[in-house]
XYZ file of C-alpha atoms in Angstrom:
742
model
C 0.000 0.000 0.000
C 2.834 2.345 0.958
C 4.700 1.579 -2.280
C 1.584 2.282 -4.330
C 1.171 5.709 -2.666
C 4.819 6.523 -3.291
C 4.463 5.468 -6.932
C 1.343 7.638 -7.337
C 3.173 10.568 -5.762
C 6.114 10.087 -8.121
C 3.772 9.868 -11.112
C 1.970 13.090 -10.073
C 5.302 14.830 -9.641
C 6.604 13.574 -13.001
C 3.334 14.624 -14.646
C 3.770 18.128 -13.185
C 7.375 18.316 -14.414
C 6.331 17.181 -17.902
C 3.466 19.681 -18.017
C 5.776 22.575 -17.120
C 8.378 21.612 -19.751
C 5.669 21.105 -22.401
C 4.033 24.452 -21.555
C 7.329 26.365 -21.860
C 8.294 24.596 -25.093
C 4.990 25.659 -26.669
C 5.395 29.334 -25.772
C 7.679 30.492 -28.588
C 10.650 30.811 -26.214
C 8.982 33.458 -24.043
C 9.725 33.661 -20.319
C 7.139 33.420 -17.509
C 6.960 33.659 -13.718
C 5.647 30.807 -11.572
C 2.102 32.258 -11.337
C 1.811 32.476 -15.134
C 3.149 28.919 -15.497
C 0.747 27.616 -12.838
C -2.172 29.269 -14.632
C -0.940 27.943 -17.993
C -0.920 24.310 -16.820
C -4.220 24.618 -14.979
C -2.974 24.797 -11.380
C -5.297 27.268 -9.646
C -5.064 25.887 -6.095
C -2.752 28.153 -4.006
C -1.408 25.101 -2.136
C -0.475 23.378 -5.404
C 1.408 26.481 -6.556
C 4.083 25.586 -4.023
C 4.536 22.293 -5.911
C 5.029 24.343 -9.090
C 7.749 26.436 -7.422
C 9.543 23.294 -6.203
C 9.207 21.673 -9.625
C 10.685 24.745 -11.324
C 13.685 24.681 -8.962
C 14.214 21.003 -9.748
C 13.981 21.539 -13.523
C 16.449 24.440 -13.388
C 18.901 22.382 -11.295
C 18.645 19.542 -13.829
C 19.193 22.103 -16.637
C 15.919 21.027 -18.289
C 14.679 24.653 -18.361
C 16.349 28.051 -17.958
C 15.885 30.709 -15.283
C 16.708 33.710 -17.503
C 16.347 36.192 -14.642
C 15.237 35.975 -11.036
C 11.826 34.242 -11.000
C 11.488 34.087 -14.829
C 11.650 30.757 -16.659
C 11.748 29.632 -20.298
C 12.341 26.525 -22.374
C 15.947 25.535 -22.987
C 17.143 26.449 -26.464
C 18.902 23.934 -28.666
C 22.642 24.261 -28.149
C 25.033 23.811 -31.039
C 22.508 25.010 -33.598
C 22.439 28.358 -35.335
C 20.360 31.159 -33.849
C 19.712 34.780 -34.734
C 19.985 37.499 -32.133
C 20.977 41.067 -31.323
C 24.582 41.717 -30.333
C 25.171 43.574 -27.056
C 28.636 45.162 -26.844
C 29.932 46.622 -23.587
C 33.008 48.785 -22.945
C 33.943 46.501 -20.016
C 34.413 43.627 -22.465
C 31.362 41.671 -21.277
C 29.823 41.223 -24.715
C 26.728 39.109 -25.249
C 24.054 38.200 -27.746
C 20.334 38.396 -26.959
C 18.623 35.279 -28.360
C 14.925 34.813 -27.576
C 15.110 36.875 -24.349
C 18.199 34.939 -23.213
C 21.515 36.784 -22.802
C 24.443 34.559 -23.877
C 28.049 35.629 -23.387
C 30.318 36.214 -26.402
C 34.109 36.410 -26.067
C 35.707 39.225 -28.087
C 37.655 36.665 -30.151
C 34.287 35.179 -31.202
C 32.488 38.460 -31.886
C 33.560 39.217 -35.480
C 33.784 42.783 -34.055
C 30.003 43.116 -34.191
C 28.773 46.416 -32.801
C 26.046 47.020 -30.254
C 22.623 46.489 -31.837
C 23.850 44.516 -34.863
C 21.653 41.608 -35.902
C 23.875 38.524 -35.911
C 23.828 34.781 -36.524
C 25.502 32.761 -33.785
C 26.288 29.215 -32.781
C 25.638 28.571 -29.091
C 27.906 26.065 -27.402
C 26.637 23.790 -24.647
C 27.607 25.000 -21.199
C 30.272 23.111 -19.283
C 29.228 22.099 -15.770
C 29.452 25.140 -13.533
C 29.925 27.517 -16.480
C 27.611 29.667 -18.567
C 26.964 28.809 -22.245
C 28.859 30.872 -24.824
C 28.020 31.982 -28.344
C 30.182 32.511 -31.405
C 29.184 35.033 -34.072
C 29.359 33.461 -37.534
C 27.653 36.239 -39.528
C 26.650 39.875 -39.131
C 23.254 39.762 -40.806
C 22.360 43.444 -40.440
C 24.794 46.087 -39.236
C 23.021 48.811 -37.269
C 23.854 52.292 -38.504
C 25.508 54.128 -35.639
C 27.902 56.871 -34.705
C 30.234 57.438 -31.781
C 30.949 60.562 -29.775
C 34.287 61.212 -28.152
C 37.392 63.371 -27.922
C 40.031 63.585 -30.653
C 43.537 62.573 -29.601
C 46.054 63.675 -32.220
C 49.852 63.487 -32.088
C 52.732 63.018 -34.548
C 52.181 59.303 -35.103
C 48.444 58.745 -35.050
C 44.979 60.215 -34.581
C 42.078 58.576 -32.793
C 38.666 59.228 -31.330
C 38.672 58.308 -27.630
C 35.045 57.217 -27.451
C 32.681 58.175 -24.617
C 30.456 55.228 -25.507
C 29.662 52.545 -22.964
C 29.256 50.232 -25.960
C 32.828 50.460 -27.253
C 36.065 49.768 -25.376
C 38.459 50.385 -28.281
C 39.390 53.827 -29.583
C 38.665 54.516 -33.245
C 41.757 55.142 -35.421
C 41.152 58.133 -37.737
C 43.321 58.774 -40.834
C 44.481 62.398 -40.910
C 42.632 62.937 -44.189
C 39.374 62.004 -42.418
C 39.618 64.376 -39.421
C 37.365 67.007 -41.040
C 39.503 69.807 -39.614
C 39.341 68.483 -36.062
C 42.086 69.371 -33.592
C 43.492 67.612 -30.540
C 40.970 67.918 -27.691
C 37.953 68.585 -29.921
C 34.692 66.820 -29.211
C 33.700 64.979 -32.392
C 31.297 62.474 -33.930
C 32.749 59.594 -35.941
C 31.639 56.387 -37.590
C 33.447 53.083 -38.042
C 34.235 52.207 -41.661
C 36.372 49.090 -41.112
C 37.339 46.708 -38.334
C 39.525 43.837 -39.474
C 39.485 40.547 -37.582
C 43.191 40.770 -36.743
C 43.104 44.376 -35.489
C 42.366 45.497 -31.951
C 41.005 48.879 -33.018
C 38.436 49.876 -35.630
C 39.195 52.489 -38.267
C 36.796 55.334 -38.942
C 36.158 58.863 -40.114
C 34.915 62.040 -38.471
C 31.346 63.004 -39.361
C 31.203 66.309 -37.492
C 33.220 68.484 -35.119
C 31.127 69.580 -32.119
C 33.596 72.009 -30.533
C 36.229 72.121 -27.824
C 35.837 69.516 -25.086
C 34.284 71.037 -21.957
C 32.498 73.886 -23.743
C 28.772 73.826 -23.014
C 27.545 73.750 -26.633
C 29.960 70.974 -27.546
C 28.927 68.862 -24.550
C 25.175 69.332 -25.085
C 25.526 68.477 -28.784
C 27.627 65.471 -27.767
C 24.778 64.200 -25.584
C 22.329 64.516 -28.481
C 24.745 62.805 -30.882
C 25.361 60.030 -28.340
C 21.668 59.106 -28.517
C 21.473 59.555 -32.277
C 19.369 62.711 -31.947
C 19.776 65.690 -34.315
C 21.378 68.833 -32.908
C 20.720 71.097 -35.903
C 17.944 71.545 -38.434
C 18.499 70.672 -42.116
C 18.655 73.842 -44.234
C 16.141 72.529 -46.769
C 13.542 71.966 -44.013
C 14.119 75.470 -42.616
C 13.717 76.937 -46.120
C 10.482 75.000 -46.669
C 9.113 76.394 -43.399
C 9.968 79.946 -44.459
C 7.778 79.529 -47.542
C 4.640 78.631 -45.562
C 1.947 81.311 -45.745
C 0.951 82.287 -42.208
C -2.064 84.265 -43.379
C -5.573 83.306 -42.248
C -8.060 83.847 -45.052
C -11.772 84.717 -44.596
C -12.544 81.450 -46.433
C -10.637 79.437 -43.816
C -12.285 81.303 -40.911
C -15.702 80.563 -42.418
C -15.033 76.812 -42.103
C -14.357 77.100 -38.367
C -16.111 77.972 -35.123
C -15.060 81.522 -34.211
C -13.772 82.089 -30.659
C -11.960 85.359 -31.311
C -14.436 87.275 -29.151
C -14.310 84.843 -26.208
C -11.947 85.414 -23.255
C -8.906 83.254 -23.990
C -5.410 82.980 -22.497
C -2.367 80.719 -22.274
C -0.536 79.585 -19.113
C 2.985 78.253 -19.663
C 6.461 78.096 -18.089
C 8.233 81.450 -17.970
C 10.858 80.388 -20.547
C 8.365 78.810 -22.992
C 8.286 80.022 -26.591
C 5.971 77.469 -28.173
C 2.443 77.954 -26.813
C 0.462 75.003 -28.147
C -2.574 75.185 -25.848
C -4.974 77.925 -24.687
C -8.115 78.000 -22.574
C -11.251 80.000 -23.254
C -14.089 80.501 -20.786
C -17.529 82.095 -20.811
C -20.701 81.649 -18.813
C -23.748 80.346 -20.670
C -27.319 81.589 -20.276
C -28.227 78.532 -18.171
C -25.479 79.349 -15.642
C -23.117 76.609 -16.790
C -19.596 77.300 -18.014
C -18.259 76.740 -21.491
C -14.536 75.918 -21.420
C -12.599 75.571 -24.642
C -9.316 73.668 -24.821
C -7.709 75.128 -27.938
C -4.704 73.393 -29.485
C -2.460 74.757 -32.251
C -3.678 73.424 -35.602
C -0.262 72.274 -36.764
C -1.597 69.857 -39.384
C -3.271 72.710 -41.242
C 0.238 73.900 -42.140
C 2.211 70.627 -42.156
C 0.911 68.364 -44.900
C 1.436 64.565 -44.829
C 4.492 63.519 -46.810
C 5.945 67.028 -47.036
C 9.626 67.586 -46.264
C 8.677 69.218 -42.939
C 6.368 66.320 -42.058
C 9.033 63.713 -42.848
C 11.546 65.486 -40.590
C 8.975 65.779 -37.777
C 8.027 62.118 -38.202
C 11.668 61.054 -37.931
C 12.260 63.159 -34.792
C 8.841 62.253 -33.287
C 9.319 64.641 -30.353
C 10.989 67.812 -29.186
C 13.920 67.180 -26.859
C 14.308 69.214 -23.665
C 17.854 69.396 -22.352
C 18.778 71.383 -19.259
C 19.638 74.563 -21.174
C 17.823 74.273 -24.503
C 14.970 72.842 -26.532
C 15.584 70.970 -29.774
C 12.210 71.417 -31.470
C 10.433 68.786 -33.519
C 9.264 71.461 -35.947
C 11.256 74.383 -37.414
C 11.138 77.472 -35.210
C 9.123 79.429 -37.776
C 6.292 76.999 -37.042
C 6.899 76.054 -33.401
C 7.625 79.542 -32.075
C 5.904 81.561 -34.778
C 3.028 80.538 -37.050
C 1.571 77.804 -34.811
C 2.387 79.284 -31.399
C -0.741 80.709 -29.730
C 0.816 84.091 -28.976
C -1.329 86.863 -27.450
C -3.209 89.325 -29.656
C -2.648 87.234 -32.779
C -5.342 85.333 -34.670
C -4.523 81.624 -34.705
C -6.003 78.462 -36.199
C -6.756 75.794 -33.608
C -8.216 72.327 -33.133
C -10.448 72.410 -30.057
C -12.373 70.371 -27.527
C -15.265 72.461 -26.158
C -17.039 71.531 -22.920
C -20.196 72.641 -21.159
C -19.599 72.117 -17.434
C -21.834 72.662 -14.438
C -20.488 74.048 -11.149
C -19.300 70.559 -10.096
C -17.359 70.116 -13.369
C -19.768 67.500 -14.695
C -19.554 67.437 -18.498
C -23.054 68.245 -19.765
C -21.986 68.019 -23.397
C -18.860 68.388 -25.530
C -17.786 68.833 -29.136
C -14.537 68.617 -31.081
C -13.731 70.706 -34.129
C -11.538 73.225 -35.856
C -11.676 76.797 -34.553
C -10.044 80.219 -34.765
C -8.982 82.111 -31.602
C -7.245 85.284 -30.489
C -5.512 84.939 -27.121
C -6.012 87.926 -24.800
C -3.137 87.261 -22.433
C -0.015 85.128 -21.970
C 0.397 84.077 -18.314
C 3.412 82.385 -16.800
C 2.578 79.757 -14.190
C 3.946 82.074 -11.515
C 1.716 84.980 -12.621
C -1.398 82.803 -12.762
C -0.567 81.266 -9.374
C -0.268 84.685 -7.739
C -3.662 85.744 -9.108
C -5.246 82.474 -7.928
C -3.781 82.935 -4.444
C -4.571 86.669 -4.068
C -7.737 86.938 -6.148
C -6.290 90.087 -7.726
C -5.123 90.742 -11.258
C -6.243 90.379 -14.853
C -8.913 87.723 -15.450
C -8.959 86.900 -11.726
C -12.593 85.733 -11.866
C -12.016 83.507 -14.884
C -8.939 81.945 -13.251
C -10.887 81.408 -10.024
C -13.674 79.576 -11.893
C -11.241 77.456 -13.917
C -9.299 76.557 -10.782
C -12.489 75.557 -8.981
C -13.591 73.357 -11.909
C -10.115 71.815 -12.164
C -10.179 70.868 -8.480
C -13.523 69.113 -8.970
C -12.135 67.221 -11.978
C -9.039 66.222 -10.040
C -11.020 65.086 -6.984
C -13.244 62.909 -9.164
C -10.224 61.480 -11.002
C -8.634 60.375 -7.745
C -11.946 58.915 -6.563
C -11.938 56.806 -9.725
C -8.506 55.437 -8.828
C -5.944 57.681 -10.585
C -2.480 57.621 -9.032
C -1.178 60.637 -7.098
C 2.567 60.849 -7.685
C 3.707 64.351 -6.790
C 7.507 64.538 -6.894
C 9.377 67.835 -7.330
C 11.624 68.160 -10.408
C 15.129 69.596 -10.210
C 15.994 72.593 -12.399
C 19.261 74.481 -12.821
C 19.801 78.198 -13.143
C 22.350 78.517 -15.936
C 24.724 81.441 -16.615
C 25.572 82.792 -20.081
C 28.302 80.191 -20.625
C 25.950 77.342 -19.723
C 27.450 76.717 -16.296
C 24.955 75.776 -13.539
C 25.101 78.366 -10.749
C 22.182 77.240 -8.582
C 19.516 74.583 -8.218
C 15.800 75.070 -7.703
C 12.804 72.748 -7.601
C 9.871 72.854 -9.960
C 6.766 72.186 -7.897
C 3.303 71.633 -9.277
C 0.896 74.234 -7.863
C -2.740 75.082 -8.611
C -1.908 76.942 -11.856
C -0.026 73.901 -13.186
C -2.741 71.512 -12.056
C -5.434 73.709 -13.622
C -3.853 73.311 -17.066
C -3.131 69.628 -16.466
C -6.758 68.781 -15.635
C -8.214 70.422 -18.731
C -5.582 68.824 -20.981
C -6.410 65.425 -19.453
C -10.120 66.045 -20.024
C -9.502 66.975 -23.669
C -7.297 63.917 -24.273
C -9.873 61.606 -22.668
C -12.763 63.110 -24.654
C -10.905 62.892 -27.981
C -9.998 59.232 -27.340
C -13.599 58.407 -26.417
C -14.922 60.154 -29.522
C -13.226 57.528 -31.706
C -12.690 54.512 -29.460
C -16.000 54.350 -27.601
C -18.540 52.788 -29.943
C -21.849 51.019 -29.549
C -22.408 47.308 -29.110
C -21.413 45.114 -32.063
C -19.579 48.053 -33.647
C -15.860 48.112 -34.320
C -13.924 51.278 -33.506
C -11.803 52.805 -36.244
C -8.017 52.615 -35.940
C -6.643 55.289 -33.646
C -3.538 56.302 -31.678
C -3.935 55.688 -27.948
C -1.677 56.579 -25.056
C -1.795 53.477 -22.883
C -0.384 52.541 -19.506
C -0.341 48.850 -18.599
C -1.002 47.383 -15.172
C 1.991 47.309 -12.841
C 4.175 44.234 -12.529
C 2.379 41.985 -9.954
C 5.708 40.864 -8.477
C 6.850 44.459 -7.930
C 3.530 45.437 -6.342
C 3.671 42.346 -4.089
C 7.245 43.237 -3.142
C 6.152 46.808 -2.340
C 3.364 45.389 -0.176
C 5.768 43.127 1.761
C 8.223 45.968 2.434
C 5.425 48.440 3.323
C 4.022 45.913 5.816
C 7.326 45.998 7.715
C 6.591 49.642 8.487
C 3.008 48.887 9.497
C 1.250 49.833 6.210
C -1.267 47.612 4.466
C -1.313 47.660 0.673
C -4.068 46.055 -1.396
C -2.483 43.943 -4.173
C -5.487 41.862 -5.281
C -8.640 43.284 -6.763
C -9.345 45.736 -9.552
C -7.014 48.580 -10.524
C -9.223 51.160 -8.777
C -8.838 49.409 -5.422
C -5.084 48.878 -5.867
C -4.499 52.492 -6.918
C -6.540 53.895 -4.036
C -4.437 51.765 -1.715
C -1.175 53.051 -3.296
C -2.422 56.656 -2.980
C -3.316 56.081 0.658
C 0.169 54.670 1.253
C 1.811 57.708 -0.397
C -0.281 60.082 1.739
C 0.389 58.144 4.958
C 4.191 58.060 4.523
C 4.589 61.787 3.800
C 7.089 63.359 6.197
C 8.134 60.023 7.691
C 11.552 58.356 7.535
C 10.361 55.609 5.193
C 8.684 58.081 2.807
C 11.476 58.174 0.218
C 11.993 54.433 0.112
C 8.313 53.533 -0.330
C 7.655 56.377 -2.799
C 10.604 55.266 -4.959
C 9.453 51.630 -4.869
C 5.883 52.637 -5.783
C 7.098 54.605 -8.824
C 9.389 51.774 -9.929
C 6.589 49.227 -9.753
C 4.714 51.033 -12.522
C 4.892 50.225 -16.243
C 5.950 52.795 -18.858
C 3.249 54.560 -20.886
C 3.441 53.990 -24.655
C 1.621 54.687 -27.918
C -0.357 51.931 -29.626
C -3.455 51.256 -31.715
C -4.559 48.548 -29.245
C -6.393 50.328 -26.472
C -5.875 48.783 -23.032
C -6.642 51.991 -21.135
C -4.411 54.147 -18.968
C -3.813 52.520 -15.592
C -2.131 55.478 -13.870
C -4.879 57.930 -14.871
C -7.653 55.356 -14.322
C -9.037 56.187 -17.770
C -10.370 53.485 -20.121
C -9.684 55.762 -23.114
C -6.784 58.158 -23.440
C -4.708 59.743 -26.202
C -2.361 62.667 -26.820
C -4.125 65.532 -28.588
C -2.867 68.625 -26.786
C 0.785 69.093 -27.886
C 1.175 68.766 -31.678
C 3.992 71.349 -31.770
C 6.256 69.022 -29.789
C 4.836 65.487 -30.275
C 4.221 63.697 -33.559
C 1.532 61.334 -32.145
C -0.622 64.414 -31.479
C -0.285 65.368 -35.145
C -1.420 61.859 -36.095
C -4.424 62.213 -33.776
C -5.388 65.568 -35.349
C -5.229 64.048 -38.841
C -7.301 61.032 -37.826
C -9.956 63.269 -36.235
C -10.172 65.352 -39.409
C -10.321 62.206 -41.566
C -13.064 60.533 -39.522
C -15.084 63.759 -39.306
C -15.681 63.398 -43.074
C -16.945 59.832 -42.657
C -13.816 58.247 -44.151
C -13.023 54.590 -43.613
C -10.609 53.398 -40.939
C -6.891 54.135 -41.325
C -4.398 51.328 -41.970
C -3.873 49.838 -38.512
C -0.581 48.069 -39.314
C 1.000 51.237 -40.673
C -0.341 53.248 -37.725
C 1.042 50.710 -35.231
C 4.510 50.960 -36.825
C 4.366 54.713 -36.336
C 3.257 54.266 -32.713
C 6.198 51.961 -32.052
C 8.649 54.460 -33.566
C 7.150 57.326 -31.553
C 7.368 55.326 -28.309
C 11.017 54.467 -28.992
C 11.921 58.072 -29.826
C 10.152 59.305 -26.690
C 12.311 56.954 -24.598
C 15.511 58.013 -26.387
C 14.671 61.697 -25.885
C 13.952 61.025 -22.205
C 17.336 59.294 -21.829
C 19.090 62.271 -23.445
C 17.264 64.679 -21.140
C 18.354 62.671 -18.104
C 21.947 62.562 -19.411
C 21.993 66.372 -19.678
C 20.697 66.653 -16.101
C 23.375 64.231 -14.884
C 26.056 66.231 -16.706
C 24.925 69.488 -15.089
C 24.668 67.819 -11.679
C 28.285 66.645 -11.949
C 29.377 70.048 -13.265
C 27.556 71.772 -10.393
C 29.055 69.485 -7.727
C 32.582 69.583 -9.212
C 33.103 72.939 -7.493
C 31.971 71.396 -4.197
C 34.450 68.532 -3.849
C 35.060 67.676 -0.194
C 31.820 69.269 1.005
C 29.400 67.266 3.193
C 25.647 66.900 2.555
C 22.588 65.082 3.881
C 20.880 62.698 1.513
C 18.709 59.636 1.055
C 19.653 56.265 -0.434
C 17.813 56.264 -3.772
C 19.110 53.024 -5.274
C 20.958 49.899 -4.151
C 23.043 47.664 -6.435
C 25.729 45.009 -6.155
C 28.400 47.681 -6.788
C 27.216 50.140 -4.108
C 24.321 52.437 -3.325
C 23.156 55.726 -4.830
C 22.415 58.744 -2.659
C 20.198 61.678 -3.631
C 21.157 64.903 -1.863
C 18.294 66.643 -0.062
C 19.088 70.212 -1.070
C 19.853 69.692 -4.774
C 18.497 66.224 -5.730
C 21.940 65.506 -7.244
C 22.585 61.769 -7.220
C 25.917 60.038 -6.666
C 27.323 56.591 -5.945
C 28.867 55.340 -2.724
C 30.964 52.488 -4.200
C 30.905 49.222 -2.279
C 34.709 49.110 -2.546
C 34.842 52.237 -0.344
C 32.817 50.630 2.457
C 35.999 49.473 4.170
C 34.533 48.506 7.558
C 33.053 45.174 6.364
C 32.328 42.895 3.415
C 28.845 43.707 2.117
C 26.357 41.427 0.339
C 23.607 42.725 -1.958
C 20.062 41.662 -1.013
C 18.104 42.447 -4.174
C 14.716 41.431 -2.738
C 14.976 43.854 0.172
C 16.908 46.593 -1.666
C 19.791 46.674 0.770
C 23.476 45.934 1.379
C 24.233 43.908 4.541
C 27.619 43.635 6.260
C 28.676 40.040 6.909
C 30.481 40.585 10.207
C 28.660 43.461 11.881
C 25.255 43.212 10.185
C 25.216 46.919 9.268
C 22.485 47.483 6.694
C 22.133 50.201 4.025
C 18.565 50.206 2.680
C 16.667 52.115 0.032
C 15.244 55.247 1.694
C 17.812 55.441 4.526
C 18.965 58.935 5.506
C 22.756 59.261 5.282
C 25.484 61.902 5.346
C 28.010 61.919 2.482
C 31.059 63.804 1.251
C 31.522 64.702 -2.436
C 34.547 62.598 -3.407
C 34.814 62.526 -7.208
C 33.124 64.324 -10.107
C 33.747 62.690 -13.501
C 32.257 64.810 -16.289
C 33.223 62.346 -19.022
C 31.226 59.570 -17.383
C 28.621 61.977 -15.968
C 29.208 60.310 -12.612
C 29.428 61.546 -9.024
C 31.068 59.481 -6.305
C 30.282 60.096 -2.654
C 32.011 58.901 0.508
C 29.854 57.877 3.425
C 30.326 59.960 6.579
C 30.109 58.050 9.874
C 28.392 59.157 13.100
C 31.566 60.957 14.184
C 31.684 63.019 10.995
C 34.510 61.070 9.360
C 34.542 59.485 5.879
C 34.058 55.718 5.889
C 37.338 55.553 3.990
C 40.061 58.235 3.861
C 39.729 60.134 0.601
C 42.124 61.707 -1.796
C 39.905 64.510 -3.055
C 41.254 65.872 -6.335
C 40.240 69.145 -7.852
C 39.485 68.964 -11.604
C 42.650 69.075 -13.663
C 44.086 67.795 -16.898
C 42.320 64.810 -18.386
C 44.039 61.493 -17.886
C 45.637 60.512 -21.199
C 44.586 57.157 -22.639
C 47.186 54.452 -22.897
C 48.769 54.363 -26.332
C 48.509 50.611 -26.300
C 44.769 51.042 -26.541
C 44.817 53.411 -29.492
C 47.437 51.743 -31.691
C 46.277 49.018 -34.070
C 47.716 45.565 -33.723
C 50.526 44.938 -36.221
C 49.767 42.385 -38.894
C 52.310 40.023 -40.366
């Protein structure tokens, strides 16, 4: 009897193992967590899920499946056969190839000198016991077009570009005839034209000279070039913009609803030049309020397929660096013809709302209009009028602010998230040097504009996407925000519970979001506030553009799009064109083509965001370089296996305390609890901890700050050799000279 039970148990276990392997093999090499696998094989009993976890551990140990990252599993790929993947090159020499979500190491000798992002064909070797599998590149299928930014090093014997790229360890040898007039120490952009198998260094040519290393313009252009973003406008596009007729004819006005006699104004940052949205307000005979959200009618001037449109489509977005804006559209359009400047007649695309005193939308309409703005407010000016009740259009601002507060209150009741984190801004002198730091806080004037833009975007999305039963919505561009990662939310809940907070993780998004908002309100002003706020933000997905509407989780809106900023975002231009097309009763746009555009726009948005962050990091390092040796209070904002990051309280500048400088103990990284723990003394450094640090190093080339931890007695954890900025360390010649061939 006992043997029979044991046999049945073994059979059940083997059946479970087989089911897991079969499920993963049928999933096109995708990776899944244990909950997804349990659901996929029909295990819905919480107690049986533990069996799934144990089975997964056993399968990984037996090398029957792969754990591609912590808690993520996939079927084992066939070793020794050819696979296609994307090459990942790193300046530290740890090259790899990404094959079906699996990262496989590639030794430099087996790389064929593939560059980061190249599509390659590889042969994957079976892993030796205790070692990771390796791949060998046998063909570069598609070389990704790319350029490298760096500093020219020129002497009597050779010239090279010492690259800033984290994707290239070797310097690029430049023939003197290909220097394009560059001098030693110039910041330049180059491309690789040849990299022979038997040479350590690639050979290339200079594409452009950005200026002298360290000069503000050169460094800002270098950041743009690093991310493949344009730093100047093509002459032919500028010339095409100059030819556009800015005149508004009586015939065009006759086609539009006329708002020129209605009180209208813009509210924007004090340094803004492109005003792409305005608000109008008037009281109706029934006592309700009519509010117009008027958006620059860019697509009236920029025709599909035109040279200006193609350039805007390629850029997809304006880029906002610390000290400048790189516009998506030529300045004649962005700052001139399309900008809703005061006392000028402008063509607009508008969402018009009738609202009662509680901001309930009684009715709305969308259409093309003509306006004449009465006043240009900065946020500061509008805020002062809201607070004092005195100034131009004080009554109108009071009404709009009251309506906005009702809209916001209702939005939060419906489950929208309430992240309210101050943004750091630098005051820059004429040479581009940061001289002080200030924080951009969102006040009532900012929130007023935000609420009406959100309302317009929601209404526009609903106008196309919300259709009756058994009807199919026409193809459209949506701004979507997926549900947060369940594992990250569960992890946040576990850590929050240690501080006595309860977070709802099961249930609908409204319940979860209300719980997150309650947590954020409850932790304000407490020691754990930073840690839990950071974790909450990091648990959220990124918003993207797509034709497949899944709603916007963070805003708690089932329909959402971007309609309100066509001067600086190409998706908004697409939305304007689709609205105009569908208003005539035209058939649905090509969804496949539209989805390709959405994907491009999402990618460009991310690239622009990365460039913006890089410019902030550069200015932070530049600002702190004059403060080497000074001591500041801060909060641990990130924890990694190589140390922890600290954000300073008074400037929000972020720097690294390297683990190698924590000399009092040997520290282990606990990734689940976001902390470093000392082996001998048990000292713990956790996300959100308040610490005191000294500015130790400021590396402008790497855009990196290093801090030294200050102990309770006011001493650095490790004695420092604080160096003031001086001459750049020269690269070793061994690195920049090509290997001799026989």
